[in-house]
Amino acid sequence: MAERLARRVAAAGAAGCVVAGAVAVTVAVVAGPGPGPTGYVSEAGVTDSGYAGAYRMGIFTLAAALLLLAGALPAAARAASVLLGVGAVATVLSGTVTCSAGCPLPPFEAATVADLVHGGASIAATAAVVFAMLALVFCPAAGGALRRVAAVGAALALPLAGAVGLAMVLVGRGALVGVLERVLLTVTAAWGLSTAVLLVRRGPLLTPGR
């Protein structure tokens, strides 16, 4: 009973952190001096941006959301929890290491070491969350509701992630990558919030007899 309550509390914290983090990052991206939808979301965190602090606060809050969600998942969903933990660490690294103006990345732009670290951490964080969705889908002990939410999230996130990767390699920074990145991040945040709310309402869900 105590463990069940603790997982629900963690889920509630995760839901709150997803909302707070997403709002902070959105404000930084929309109100900041960045190039709008034609650039990367990370450009809101560039050092000389007046909203860099709000951006990093939002990123660290989202990292906390991933850790809390990892703790809120059923014990049987260990693979998904580990992946969310990896995503949280990568998110912290992404928020700690700031990219330079424009957040340049190869193959079309010359990137600094910080740019590569930041970009790699951001990609790793998103990938870890998407793989956590898949891990839940294929977790036989996860409840049907958790698996359905994860399946919807993965069905949306996987093609978007592939499209972002291809666009970055074939087209480079621009409106296409900017819009796709924002949609992908919205999907991952929506999945995290939906999963957290589900866990708050019904607790760690397991299939009967597990």
PDB file of C-alpha atoms in Angstrom:
ATOM      1  CA  MET A   1       0.000   0.000   0.000  1.00  0.00           C
ATOM      2  CA  ALA A   2       2.780   2.456   0.931  1.00  0.00           C
ATOM      3  CA  GLU A   3       4.644   1.700  -2.287  1.00  0.00           C
ATOM      4  CA  ARG A   4       1.474   2.197  -4.305  1.00  0.00           C
ATOM      5  CA  LEU A   5       0.875   5.568  -2.655  1.00  0.00           C
ATOM      6  CA  ALA A   6       4.487   6.609  -3.264  1.00  0.00           C
ATOM      7  CA  ARG A   7       4.150   5.787  -6.953  1.00  0.00           C
ATOM      8  CA  ARG A   8       0.983   7.849  -7.191  1.00  0.00           C
ATOM      9  CA  VAL A   9       2.696  10.790  -5.494  1.00  0.00           C
ATOM     10  CA  ALA A  10       5.591  10.465  -7.953  1.00  0.00           C
ATOM     11  CA  ALA A  11       3.111  10.399 -10.840  1.00  0.00           C
ATOM     12  CA  ALA A  12       1.429  13.556  -9.563  1.00  0.00           C
ATOM     13  CA  GLY A  13       4.818  15.246  -9.320  1.00  0.00           C
ATOM     14  CA  ALA A  14       5.664  14.119 -12.841  1.00  0.00           C
ATOM     15  CA  ALA A  15       2.427  15.587 -14.202  1.00  0.00           C
ATOM     16  CA  GLY A  16       3.093  18.910 -12.502  1.00  0.00           C
ATOM     17  CA  CYS A  17       6.685  19.016 -13.732  1.00  0.00           C
ATOM     18  CA  VAL A  18       5.661  18.235 -17.326  1.00  0.00           C
ATOM     19  CA  VAL A  19       3.208  21.137 -17.322  1.00  0.00           C
ATOM     20  CA  ALA A  20       5.569  23.582 -15.588  1.00  0.00           C
ATOM     21  CA  GLY A  21       8.555  22.605 -17.730  1.00  0.00           C
ATOM     22  CA  ALA A  22       6.626  22.741 -20.988  1.00  0.00           C
ATOM     23  CA  VAL A  23       5.217  26.170 -20.134  1.00  0.00           C
ATOM     24  CA  ALA A  24       8.649  27.570 -19.245  1.00  0.00           C
ATOM     25  CA  VAL A  25      10.257  26.257 -22.430  1.00  0.00           C
ATOM     26  CA  THR A  26       7.342  27.467 -24.565  1.00  0.00           C
ATOM     27  CA  VAL A  27       7.543  30.959 -23.090  1.00  0.00           C
ATOM     28  CA  ALA A  28      11.286  31.067 -23.732  1.00  0.00           C
ATOM     29  CA  VAL A  29      10.862  29.899 -27.322  1.00  0.00           C
ATOM     30  CA  VAL A  30       7.914  32.177 -28.175  1.00  0.00           C
ATOM     31  CA  ALA A  31       9.007  35.323 -26.324  1.00  0.00           C
ATOM     32  CA  GLY A  32      12.754  34.954 -26.817  1.00  0.00           C
ATOM     33  CA  PRO A  33      14.827  36.466 -29.632  1.00  0.00           C
ATOM     34  CA  GLY A  34      15.130  33.172 -31.536  1.00  0.00           C
ATOM     35  CA  PRO A  35      14.181  32.706 -35.203  1.00  0.00           C
ATOM     36  CA  GLY A  36      10.744  31.250 -34.460  1.00  0.00           C
ATOM     37  CA  PRO A  37       9.704  27.973 -36.091  1.00  0.00           C
ATOM     38  CA  THR A  38      12.623  28.076 -38.535  1.00  0.00           C
ATOM     39  CA  GLY A  39      15.178  27.336 -35.815  1.00  0.00           C
ATOM     40  CA  TYR A  40      15.779  24.760 -33.097  1.00  0.00           C
ATOM     41  CA  VAL A  41      13.985  24.925 -29.760  1.00  0.00           C
ATOM     42  CA  SER A  42      17.426  24.900 -28.096  1.00  0.00           C
ATOM     43  CA  GLU A  43      18.188  28.339 -29.520  1.00  0.00           C
ATOM     44  CA  ALA A  44      16.068  29.792 -26.722  1.00  0.00           C
ATOM     45  CA  GLY A  45      18.781  28.642 -24.321  1.00  0.00           C
ATOM     46  CA  VAL A  46      21.692  30.438 -25.997  1.00  0.00           C
ATOM     47  CA  THR A  47      23.634  32.431 -23.397  1.00  0.00           C
ATOM     48  CA  ASP A  48      22.861  35.900 -24.767  1.00  0.00           C
ATOM     49  CA  SER A  49      19.119  35.206 -24.923  1.00  0.00           C
ATOM     50  CA  GLY A  50      17.104  37.094 -22.328  1.00  0.00           C
ATOM     51  CA  TYR A  51      15.039  33.959 -21.767  1.00  0.00           C
ATOM     52  CA  ALA A  52      17.924  31.497 -21.422  1.00  0.00           C
ATOM     53  CA  GLY A  53      17.254  31.161 -17.691  1.00  0.00           C
ATOM     54  CA  ALA A  54      13.593  30.333 -18.227  1.00  0.00           C
ATOM     55  CA  TYR A  55      14.560  27.828 -20.908  1.00  0.00           C
ATOM     56  CA  ARG A  56      17.071  26.007 -18.707  1.00  0.00           C
ATOM     57  CA  MET A  57      14.670  26.020 -15.764  1.00  0.00           C
ATOM     58  CA  GLY A  58      12.066  24.420 -18.008  1.00  0.00           C
ATOM     59  CA  ILE A  59      14.521  21.812 -19.284  1.00  0.00           C
ATOM     60  CA  PHE A  60      15.619  20.835 -15.771  1.00  0.00           C
ATOM     61  CA  THR A  61      11.984  20.633 -14.684  1.00  0.00           C
ATOM     62  CA  LEU A  62      11.245  18.279 -17.580  1.00  0.00           C
ATOM     63  CA  ALA A  63      14.220  16.162 -16.530  1.00  0.00           C
ATOM     64  CA  ALA A  64      12.685  15.925 -13.061  1.00  0.00           C
ATOM     65  CA  ALA A  65       9.413  14.881 -14.690  1.00  0.00           C
ATOM     66  CA  LEU A  66      11.161  11.984 -16.430  1.00  0.00           C
ATOM     67  CA  LEU A  67      12.748  10.799 -13.179  1.00  0.00           C
ATOM     68  CA  LEU A  68       9.453  11.007 -11.310  1.00  0.00           C
ATOM     69  CA  LEU A  69       7.616   9.192 -14.090  1.00  0.00           C
ATOM     70  CA  ALA A  70      10.271   6.455 -14.014  1.00  0.00           C
ATOM     71  CA  GLY A  71       9.589   6.012 -10.312  1.00  0.00           C
ATOM     72  CA  ALA A  72       5.824   6.030 -10.806  1.00  0.00           C
ATOM     73  CA  LEU A  73       5.734   3.214 -13.357  1.00  0.00           C
ATOM     74  CA  PRO A  74       4.970  -0.345 -12.208  1.00  0.00           C
ATOM     75  CA  ALA A  75       7.982  -2.269 -10.951  1.00  0.00           C
ATOM     76  CA  ALA A  76       7.541  -4.748 -13.802  1.00  0.00           C
ATOM     77  CA  ALA A  77       8.100  -1.964 -16.342  1.00  0.00           C
ATOM     78  CA  ARG A  78      11.784  -1.781 -15.423  1.00  0.00           C
ATOM     79  CA  ALA A  79      13.037  -1.296 -18.974  1.00  0.00           C
ATOM     80  CA  ALA A  80      10.826   1.756 -19.499  1.00  0.00           C
ATOM     81  CA  SER A  81      11.894   3.193 -16.132  1.00  0.00           C
ATOM     82  CA  VAL A  82      15.584   2.773 -16.963  1.00  0.00           C
ATOM     83  CA  LEU A  83      15.097   4.442 -20.340  1.00  0.00           C
ATOM     84  CA  LEU A  84      13.303   7.365 -18.714  1.00  0.00           C
ATOM     85  CA  GLY A  85      16.191   7.672 -16.252  1.00  0.00           C
ATOM     86  CA  VAL A  86      18.639   7.791 -19.150  1.00  0.00           C
ATOM     87  CA  GLY A  87      16.443  10.405 -20.794  1.00  0.00           C
ATOM     88  CA  ALA A  88      16.483  12.495 -17.624  1.00  0.00           C
ATOM     89  CA  VAL A  89      20.289  12.439 -17.427  1.00  0.00           C
ATOM     90  CA  ALA A  90      20.576  13.373 -21.111  1.00  0.00           C
ATOM     91  CA  THR A  91      18.052  16.179 -20.604  1.00  0.00           C
ATOM     92  CA  VAL A  92      20.098  17.612 -17.734  1.00  0.00           C
ATOM     93  CA  LEU A  93      23.217  17.480 -19.901  1.00  0.00           C
ATOM     94  CA  SER A  94      21.355  19.206 -22.712  1.00  0.00           C
ATOM     95  CA  GLY A  95      20.294  22.015 -20.379  1.00  0.00           C
ATOM     96  CA  THR A  96      23.729  22.337 -18.794  1.00  0.00           C
ATOM     97  CA  VAL A  97      25.778  22.516 -22.005  1.00  0.00           C
ATOM     98  CA  THR A  98      24.590  25.494 -24.025  1.00  0.00           C
ATOM     99  CA  CYS A  99      24.932  25.548 -27.793  1.00  0.00           C
ATOM    100  CA  SER A 100      26.320  28.543 -29.670  1.00  0.00           C
ATOM    101  CA  ALA A 101      24.179  30.982 -31.674  1.00  0.00           C
ATOM    102  CA  GLY A 102      22.018  29.082 -34.145  1.00  0.00           C
ATOM    103  CA  CYS A 103      22.884  25.743 -32.503  1.00  0.00           C
ATOM    104  CA  PRO A 104      24.847  24.644 -35.612  1.00  0.00           C
ATOM    105  CA  LEU A 105      25.128  20.960 -36.392  1.00  0.00           C
ATOM    106  CA  PRO A 106      26.842  19.003 -39.176  1.00  0.00           C
ATOM    107  CA  PRO A 107      26.729  18.274 -42.042  1.00  0.00           C
ATOM    108  CA  PHE A 108      25.695  21.772 -43.183  1.00  0.00           C
ATOM    109  CA  GLU A 109      27.232  23.910 -40.440  1.00  0.00           C
ATOM    110  CA  ALA A 110      30.495  24.011 -38.503  1.00  0.00           C
ATOM    111  CA  ALA A 111      29.802  22.998 -34.911  1.00  0.00           C
ATOM    112  CA  THR A 112      31.770  23.500 -31.709  1.00  0.00           C
ATOM    113  CA  VAL A 113      32.308  20.747 -29.151  1.00  0.00           C
ATOM    114  CA  ALA A 114      29.567  22.299 -27.016  1.00  0.00           C
ATOM    115  CA  ASP A 115      27.193  22.238 -29.986  1.00  0.00           C
ATOM    116  CA  LEU A 116      27.870  18.554 -30.553  1.00  0.00           C
ATOM    117  CA  VAL A 117      27.473  17.683 -26.877  1.00  0.00           C
ATOM    118  CA  HIS A 118      24.260  19.666 -26.598  1.00  0.00           C
ATOM    119  CA  GLY A 119      22.839  18.288 -29.827  1.00  0.00           C
ATOM    120  CA  GLY A 120      23.807  14.717 -28.999  1.00  0.00           C
ATOM    121  CA  ALA A 121      22.307  14.968 -25.505  1.00  0.00           C
ATOM    122  CA  SER A 122      19.066  16.420 -26.860  1.00  0.00           C
ATOM    123  CA  ILE A 123      18.757  13.648 -29.446  1.00  0.00           C
ATOM    124  CA  ALA A 124      19.572  10.979 -26.845  1.00  0.00           C
ATOM    125  CA  ALA A 125      16.967  12.358 -24.440  1.00  0.00           C
ATOM    126  CA  THR A 126      14.213  12.308 -27.044  1.00  0.00           C
ATOM    127  CA  ALA A 127      15.210   8.862 -28.284  1.00  0.00           C
ATOM    128  CA  ALA A 128      15.188   7.471 -24.734  1.00  0.00           C
ATOM    129  CA  VAL A 129      11.635   8.714 -24.180  1.00  0.00           C
ATOM    130  CA  VAL A 130      10.432   7.232 -27.474  1.00  0.00           C
ATOM    131  CA  PHE A 131      12.069   3.896 -26.653  1.00  0.00           C
ATOM    132  CA  ALA A 132      10.443   4.021 -23.213  1.00  0.00           C
ATOM    133  CA  MET A 133       7.074   4.207 -24.969  1.00  0.00           C
ATOM    134  CA  LEU A 134       7.980   1.127 -26.993  1.00  0.00           C
ATOM    135  CA  ALA A 135       9.188  -0.689 -23.881  1.00  0.00           C
ATOM    136  CA  LEU A 136       5.793  -0.127 -22.271  1.00  0.00           C
ATOM    137  CA  VAL A 137       3.965  -1.286 -25.379  1.00  0.00           C
ATOM    138  CA  PHE A 138       5.836  -4.587 -25.275  1.00  0.00           C
ATOM    139  CA  CYS A 139       5.755  -4.997 -21.491  1.00  0.00           C
ATOM    140  CA  PRO A 140       3.390  -7.943 -20.854  1.00  0.00           C
ATOM    141  CA  ALA A 141       2.868  -6.931 -17.218  1.00  0.00           C
ATOM    142  CA  ALA A 142       1.789  -3.352 -17.967  1.00  0.00           C
ATOM    143  CA  GLY A 143      -1.918  -2.637 -17.814  1.00  0.00           C
ATOM    144  CA  GLY A 144      -3.916  -2.201 -20.982  1.00  0.00           C
ATOM    145  CA  ALA A 145      -4.441   1.519 -20.423  1.00  0.00           C
ATOM    146  CA  LEU A 146      -0.716   2.227 -20.054  1.00  0.00           C
ATOM    147  CA  ARG A 147       0.075   0.168 -23.124  1.00  0.00           C
ATOM    148  CA  ARG A 148      -2.591   1.885 -25.230  1.00  0.00           C
ATOM    149  CA  VAL A 149      -1.331   5.352 -24.316  1.00  0.00           C
ATOM    150  CA  ALA A 150       2.233   4.245 -25.057  1.00  0.00           C
ATOM    151  CA  ALA A 151       1.166   2.730 -28.377  1.00  0.00           C
ATOM    152  CA  VAL A 152      -0.465   5.969 -29.490  1.00  0.00           C
ATOM    153  CA  GLY A 153       2.573   7.956 -28.389  1.00  0.00           C
ATOM    154  CA  ALA A 154       4.990   5.645 -30.180  1.00  0.00           C
ATOM    155  CA  ALA A 155       2.875   5.561 -33.339  1.00  0.00           C
ATOM    156  CA  LEU A 156       3.091   9.350 -33.522  1.00  0.00           C
ATOM    157  CA  ALA A 157       6.635   9.834 -32.226  1.00  0.00           C
ATOM    158  CA  LEU A 158       8.505   7.209 -34.250  1.00  0.00           C
ATOM    159  CA  PRO A 159       7.745   8.584 -37.735  1.00  0.00           C
ATOM    160  CA  LEU A 160       8.268  12.134 -36.474  1.00  0.00           C
ATOM    161  CA  ALA A 161      11.662  11.223 -34.996  1.00  0.00           C
ATOM    162  CA  GLY A 162      12.666   9.564 -38.258  1.00  0.00           C
ATOM    163  CA  ALA A 163      11.520  12.577 -40.256  1.00  0.00           C
ATOM    164  CA  VAL A 164      13.475  14.965 -38.001  1.00  0.00           C
ATOM    165  CA  GLY A 165      16.624  12.876 -38.364  1.00  0.00           C
ATOM    166  CA  LEU A 166      16.346  12.700 -42.137  1.00  0.00           C
ATOM    167  CA  ALA A 167      15.559  16.396 -42.430  1.00  0.00           C
ATOM    168  CA  MET A 168      18.588  17.332 -40.312  1.00  0.00           C
ATOM    169  CA  VAL A 169      20.868  15.241 -42.532  1.00  0.00           C
ATOM    170  CA  LEU A 170      19.332  16.085 -45.919  1.00  0.00           C
ATOM    171  CA  VAL A 171      18.023  19.639 -45.455  1.00  0.00           C
ATOM    172  CA  GLY A 172      19.588  21.115 -42.359  1.00  0.00           C
ATOM    173  CA  ARG A 173      18.356  23.867 -40.085  1.00  0.00           C
ATOM    174  CA  GLY A 174      15.182  25.515 -41.333  1.00  0.00           C
ATOM    175  CA  ALA A 175      11.406  25.608 -41.159  1.00  0.00           C
ATOM    176  CA  LEU A 176      10.973  21.892 -41.888  1.00  0.00           C
ATOM    177  CA  VAL A 177      13.214  20.723 -39.046  1.00  0.00           C
ATOM    178  CA  GLY A 178      11.912  23.442 -36.737  1.00  0.00           C
ATOM    179  CA  VAL A 179       8.257  22.489 -37.164  1.00  0.00           C
ATOM    180  CA  LEU A 180       8.878  18.738 -37.021  1.00  0.00           C
ATOM    181  CA  GLU A 181      10.979  19.117 -33.876  1.00  0.00           C
ATOM    182  CA  ARG A 182       8.261  21.102 -32.136  1.00  0.00           C
ATOM    183  CA  VAL A 183       5.583  18.562 -33.056  1.00  0.00           C
ATOM    184  CA  LEU A 184       7.766  15.683 -31.823  1.00  0.00           C
ATOM    185  CA  LEU A 185       8.476  17.404 -28.509  1.00  0.00           C
ATOM    186  CA  THR A 186       4.768  18.147 -28.102  1.00  0.00           C
ATOM    187  CA  VAL A 187       3.944  14.477 -28.633  1.00  0.00           C
ATOM    188  CA  THR A 188       6.519  13.307 -26.068  1.00  0.00           C
ATOM    189  CA  ALA A 189       5.299  15.845 -23.506  1.00  0.00           C
ATOM    190  CA  ALA A 190       1.675  14.877 -24.111  1.00  0.00           C
ATOM    191  CA  TRP A 191       2.543  11.201 -23.640  1.00  0.00           C
ATOM    192  CA  GLY A 192       4.377  11.924 -20.396  1.00  0.00           C
ATOM    193  CA  LEU A 193       1.477  13.981 -19.035  1.00  0.00           C
ATOM    194  CA  SER A 194      -1.150  11.440 -20.106  1.00  0.00           C
ATOM    195  CA  THR A 195       0.796   8.568 -18.554  1.00  0.00           C
ATOM    196  CA  ALA A 196       1.361  10.467 -15.315  1.00  0.00           C
ATOM    197  CA  VAL A 197      -2.325  11.418 -15.006  1.00  0.00           C
ATOM    198  CA  LEU A 198      -3.350   7.819 -15.685  1.00  0.00           C
ATOM    199  CA  LEU A 199      -1.022   6.586 -12.948  1.00  0.00           C
ATOM    200  CA  VAL A 200      -2.375   9.170 -10.502  1.00  0.00           C
ATOM    201  CA  ARG A 201      -5.963   8.152 -11.163  1.00  0.00           C
ATOM    202  CA  ARG A 202      -5.542   4.377 -11.221  1.00  0.00           C
ATOM    203  CA  GLY A 203      -2.128   3.654  -9.705  1.00  0.00           C
ATOM    204  CA  PRO A 204       0.554   1.399 -11.209  1.00  0.00           C
ATOM    205  CA  LEU A 205      -1.529  -0.789 -13.492  1.00  0.00           C
ATOM    206  CA  LEU A 206      -0.753  -4.450 -13.912  1.00  0.00           C
ATOM    207  CA  THR A 207      -2.540  -7.157 -15.801  1.00  0.00           C
ATOM    208  CA  PRO A 208      -4.637  -9.508 -13.672  1.00  0.00           C
ATOM    209  CA  GLY A 209      -2.600 -12.189 -11.959  1.00  0.00           C
ATOM    210  CA  ARG A 210       0.712 -10.377 -12.359  1.00  0.00           C
TER     211      ARG A 210
END
